[in-house]
Short mmCIF file of C-alpha atoms in Angstrom, two decimals:
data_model
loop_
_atom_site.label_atom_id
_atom_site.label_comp_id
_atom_site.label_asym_id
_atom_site.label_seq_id
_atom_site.Cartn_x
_atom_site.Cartn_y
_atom_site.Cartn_z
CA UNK A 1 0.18 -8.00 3.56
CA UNK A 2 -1.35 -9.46 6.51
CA UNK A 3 -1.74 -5.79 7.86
CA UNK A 4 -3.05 -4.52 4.98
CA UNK A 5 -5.66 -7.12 4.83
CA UNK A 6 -6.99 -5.33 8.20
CA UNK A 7 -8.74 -2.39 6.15
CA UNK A 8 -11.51 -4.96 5.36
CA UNK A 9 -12.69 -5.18 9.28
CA UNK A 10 -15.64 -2.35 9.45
CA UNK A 11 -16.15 -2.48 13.30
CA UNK A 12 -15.66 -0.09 15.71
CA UNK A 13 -12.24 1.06 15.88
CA UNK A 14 -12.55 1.81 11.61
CA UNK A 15 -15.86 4.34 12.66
CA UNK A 16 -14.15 6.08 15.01
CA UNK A 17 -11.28 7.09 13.15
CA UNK A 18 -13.61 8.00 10.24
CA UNK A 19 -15.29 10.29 12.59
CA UNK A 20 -12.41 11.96 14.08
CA UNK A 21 -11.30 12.35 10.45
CA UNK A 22 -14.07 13.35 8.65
CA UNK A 23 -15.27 15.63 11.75
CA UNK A 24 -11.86 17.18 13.19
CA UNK A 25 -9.24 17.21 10.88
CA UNK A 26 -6.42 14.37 9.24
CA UNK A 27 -3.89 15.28 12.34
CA UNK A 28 -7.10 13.78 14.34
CA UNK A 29 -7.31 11.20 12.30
CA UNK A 30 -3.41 10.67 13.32
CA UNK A 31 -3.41 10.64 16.43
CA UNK A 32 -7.01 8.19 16.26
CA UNK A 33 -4.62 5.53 14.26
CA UNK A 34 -1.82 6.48 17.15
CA UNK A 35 -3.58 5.03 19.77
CA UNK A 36 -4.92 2.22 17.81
CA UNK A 37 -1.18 0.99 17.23
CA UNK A 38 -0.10 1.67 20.32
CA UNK A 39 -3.45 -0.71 21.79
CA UNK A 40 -2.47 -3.63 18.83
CA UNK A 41 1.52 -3.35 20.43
CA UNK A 42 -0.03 -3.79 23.91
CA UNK A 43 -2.33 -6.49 22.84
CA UNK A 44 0.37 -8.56 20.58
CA UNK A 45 2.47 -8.23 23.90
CA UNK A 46 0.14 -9.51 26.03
CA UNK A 47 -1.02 -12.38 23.80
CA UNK A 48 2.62 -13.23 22.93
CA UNK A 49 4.17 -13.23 26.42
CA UNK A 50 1.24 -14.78 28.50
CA UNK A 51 -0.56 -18.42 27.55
CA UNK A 52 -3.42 -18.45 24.85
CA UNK A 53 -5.65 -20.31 27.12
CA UNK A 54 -5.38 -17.24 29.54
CA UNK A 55 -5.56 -14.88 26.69
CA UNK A 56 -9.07 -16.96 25.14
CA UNK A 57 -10.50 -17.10 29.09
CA UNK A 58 -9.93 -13.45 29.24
CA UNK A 59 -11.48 -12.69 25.97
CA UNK A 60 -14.64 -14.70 26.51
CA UNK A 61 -15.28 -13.56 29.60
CA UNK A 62 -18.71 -12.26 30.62
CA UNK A 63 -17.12 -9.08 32.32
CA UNK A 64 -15.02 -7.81 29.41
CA UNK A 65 -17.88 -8.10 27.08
CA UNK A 66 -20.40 -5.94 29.71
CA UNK A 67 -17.13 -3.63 29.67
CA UNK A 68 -16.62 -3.37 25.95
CA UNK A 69 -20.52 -2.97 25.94
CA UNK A 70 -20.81 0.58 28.34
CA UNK A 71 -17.87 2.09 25.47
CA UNK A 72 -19.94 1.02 22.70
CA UNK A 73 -23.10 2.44 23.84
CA UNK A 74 -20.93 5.60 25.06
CA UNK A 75 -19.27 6.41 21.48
CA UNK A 76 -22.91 4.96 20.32
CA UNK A 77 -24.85 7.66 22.12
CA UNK A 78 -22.23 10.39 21.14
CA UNK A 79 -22.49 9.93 17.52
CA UNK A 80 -26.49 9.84 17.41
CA UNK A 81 -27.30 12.39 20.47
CA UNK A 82 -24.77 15.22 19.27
CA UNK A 83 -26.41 18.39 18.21
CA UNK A 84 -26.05 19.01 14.30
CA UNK A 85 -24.72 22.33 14.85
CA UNK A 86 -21.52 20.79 16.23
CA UNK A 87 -20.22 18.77 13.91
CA UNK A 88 -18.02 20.67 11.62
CA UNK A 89 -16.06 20.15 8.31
CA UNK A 90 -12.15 19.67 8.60
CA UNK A 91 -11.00 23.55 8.71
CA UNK A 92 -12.30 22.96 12.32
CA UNK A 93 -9.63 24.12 14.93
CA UNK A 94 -8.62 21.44 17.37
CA UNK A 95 -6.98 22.35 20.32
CA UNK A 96 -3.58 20.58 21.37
CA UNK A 97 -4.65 18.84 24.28
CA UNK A 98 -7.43 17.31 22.52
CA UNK A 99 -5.27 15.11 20.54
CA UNK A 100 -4.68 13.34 23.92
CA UNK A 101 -7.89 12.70 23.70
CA UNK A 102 -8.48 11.06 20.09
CA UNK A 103 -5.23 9.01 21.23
CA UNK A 104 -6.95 7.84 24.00
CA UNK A 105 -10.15 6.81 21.70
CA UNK A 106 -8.53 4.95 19.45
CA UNK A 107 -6.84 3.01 22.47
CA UNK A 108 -9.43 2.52 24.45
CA UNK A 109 -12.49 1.25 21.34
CA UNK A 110 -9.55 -1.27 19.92
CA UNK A 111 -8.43 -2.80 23.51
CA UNK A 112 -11.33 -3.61 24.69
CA UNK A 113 -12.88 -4.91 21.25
CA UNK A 114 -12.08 -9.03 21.83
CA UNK A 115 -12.06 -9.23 17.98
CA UNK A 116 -8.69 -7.46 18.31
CA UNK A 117 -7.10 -10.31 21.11
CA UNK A 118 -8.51 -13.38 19.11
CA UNK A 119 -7.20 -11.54 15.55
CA UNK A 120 -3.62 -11.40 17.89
CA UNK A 121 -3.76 -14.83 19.12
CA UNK A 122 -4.18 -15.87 15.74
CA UNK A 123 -1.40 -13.85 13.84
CA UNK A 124 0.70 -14.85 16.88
CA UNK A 125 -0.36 -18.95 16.13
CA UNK A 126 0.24 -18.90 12.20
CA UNK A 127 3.86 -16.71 12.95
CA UNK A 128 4.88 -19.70 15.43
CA UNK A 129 3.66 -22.14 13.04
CA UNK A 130 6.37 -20.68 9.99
CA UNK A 131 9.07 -19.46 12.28
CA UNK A 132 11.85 -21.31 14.55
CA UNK A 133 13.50 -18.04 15.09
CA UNK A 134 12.50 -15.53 17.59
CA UNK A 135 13.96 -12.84 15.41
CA UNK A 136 11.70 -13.87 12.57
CA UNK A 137 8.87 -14.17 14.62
CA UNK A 138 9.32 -10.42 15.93
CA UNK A 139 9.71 -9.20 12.67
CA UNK A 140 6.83 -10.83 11.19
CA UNK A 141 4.41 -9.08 13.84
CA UNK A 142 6.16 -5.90 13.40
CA UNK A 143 5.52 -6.18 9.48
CA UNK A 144 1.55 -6.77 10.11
CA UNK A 145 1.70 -3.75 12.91
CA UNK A 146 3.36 -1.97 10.00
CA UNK A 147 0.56 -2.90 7.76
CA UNK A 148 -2.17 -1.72 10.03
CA UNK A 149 -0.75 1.53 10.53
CA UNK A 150 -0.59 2.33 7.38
CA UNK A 151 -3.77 0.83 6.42
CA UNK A 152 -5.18 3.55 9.20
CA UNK A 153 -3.15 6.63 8.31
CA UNK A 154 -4.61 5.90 4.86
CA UNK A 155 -8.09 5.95 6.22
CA UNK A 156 -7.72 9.23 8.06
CA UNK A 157 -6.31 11.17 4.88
CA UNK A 158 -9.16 9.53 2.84
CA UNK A 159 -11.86 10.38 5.03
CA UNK A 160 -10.25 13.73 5.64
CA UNK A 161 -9.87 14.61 1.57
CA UNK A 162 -13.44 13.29 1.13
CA UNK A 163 -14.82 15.70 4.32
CA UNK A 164 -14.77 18.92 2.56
CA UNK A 165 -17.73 17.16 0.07
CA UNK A 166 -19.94 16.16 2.38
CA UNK A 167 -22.58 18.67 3.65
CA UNK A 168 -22.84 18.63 7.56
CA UNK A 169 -26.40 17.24 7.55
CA UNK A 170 -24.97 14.47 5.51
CA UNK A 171 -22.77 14.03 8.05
CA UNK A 172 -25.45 14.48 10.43
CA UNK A 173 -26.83 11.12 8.90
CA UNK A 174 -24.06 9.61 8.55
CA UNK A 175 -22.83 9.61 12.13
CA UNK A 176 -26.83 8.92 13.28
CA UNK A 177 -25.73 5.66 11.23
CA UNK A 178 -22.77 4.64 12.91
CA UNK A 179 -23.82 5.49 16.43
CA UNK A 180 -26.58 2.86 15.34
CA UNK A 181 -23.94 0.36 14.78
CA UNK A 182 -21.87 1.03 18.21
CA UNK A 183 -25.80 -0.06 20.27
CA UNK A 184 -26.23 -2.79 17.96
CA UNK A 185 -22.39 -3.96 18.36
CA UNK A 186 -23.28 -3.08 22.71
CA UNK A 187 -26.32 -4.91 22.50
CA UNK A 188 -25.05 -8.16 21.03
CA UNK A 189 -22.15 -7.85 23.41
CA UNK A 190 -24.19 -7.61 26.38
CA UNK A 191 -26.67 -10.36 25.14
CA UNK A 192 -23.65 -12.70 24.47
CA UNK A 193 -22.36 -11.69 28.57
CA UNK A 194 -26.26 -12.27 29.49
CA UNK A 195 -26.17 -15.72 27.82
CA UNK A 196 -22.82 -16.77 29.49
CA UNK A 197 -23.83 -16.24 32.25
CA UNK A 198 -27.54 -17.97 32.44
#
């Protein structure tokens, strides 16, 4: 339930695999959510294995935020800057190898969001808090990676069953809208690195 209770975080990662969705196909959508799991098993690893002081230095550091910043603004200026006559309903044909690439997406906009590591170190807190046993611990974090998966799978095939009802310059709109929200997300990001550092 703790997984499920993910779907309610609008940031990033959730826009990207809407886009992939909505533009490509559901099997885009898939392989979006793929790589998003894939980045929360990495980051629960990493925030389980090495100290939470590391973990919150690393988070709040000036560096990762100018990082996350330059992928925001990149995904930012994609969804804005891409002609209309590109963007395409979901009987679009993808080609294999670019499923790599969605993978990779969804990786790469969820690692380097610090939402996701402080979300982590917190799950990881509360399941030490209830649990003595190691075992129990494990399966309580597989059970909320279990509930964000499937929250995400059930975004793709929403947003891909919705697609064929939106008219592209609706969608044309609609992406101009969340490319707004990846350079305001980028701009508060670098503002917070700017003020860290002053």
């Amino acid at each position: 339930m703790i997984g499920f209770g993910t779907v309610v975080f609008l940031g990033p990662v959730f826009f990207t695999l809407l886009r992939n969705s909505i533009e490509k196909n559901v099997q885009a959508g898939i392989s979006t959510a793929l790589g998003i799991i894939v980045s929360d098993i990495v980051v629960a690893a990493i925030c389980y294995y090495f100290a939470a002081d590391f973990i919150a230095n690393y988070v709040d550091a000036p560096i990762v935020k100018f990082a996350a910043a330059i992928i925001l603004f990149g995904f930012g200026y994609s969804f804005i800057f891409r002609p209309l006559a590109t963007i395409q309903l979901s009987d679009q044909k993808v080609k294999t190898t670019e499923y790599f690439k969605f993978f990779a997406q969804g990786f790469a906009v969820n690692f380097v969001n610090p939402t996701v590591f402080v979300l982590w170190i917190g799950f990881i807190a509360l399941g030490q808090s209830q649990y003595t046993s190691q075992t129990d611990l494990l399966v309580y974090l597989s059970g909320i990676l279990l509930g964000v998966f499937s929250t995400d799978l059930a975004k793709a095939f929403g947003a891909n069953y919705l697609s064929p009802y939106l008219k592209s310059h609706w969608l044309k709109y609609l992406f101009s809208g969340l490319g707004l929200v990846f350079l305001v997300m980028g701009g508060i990001m670098v503002y917070n690195g700017i003020m860290q550092l002053i």
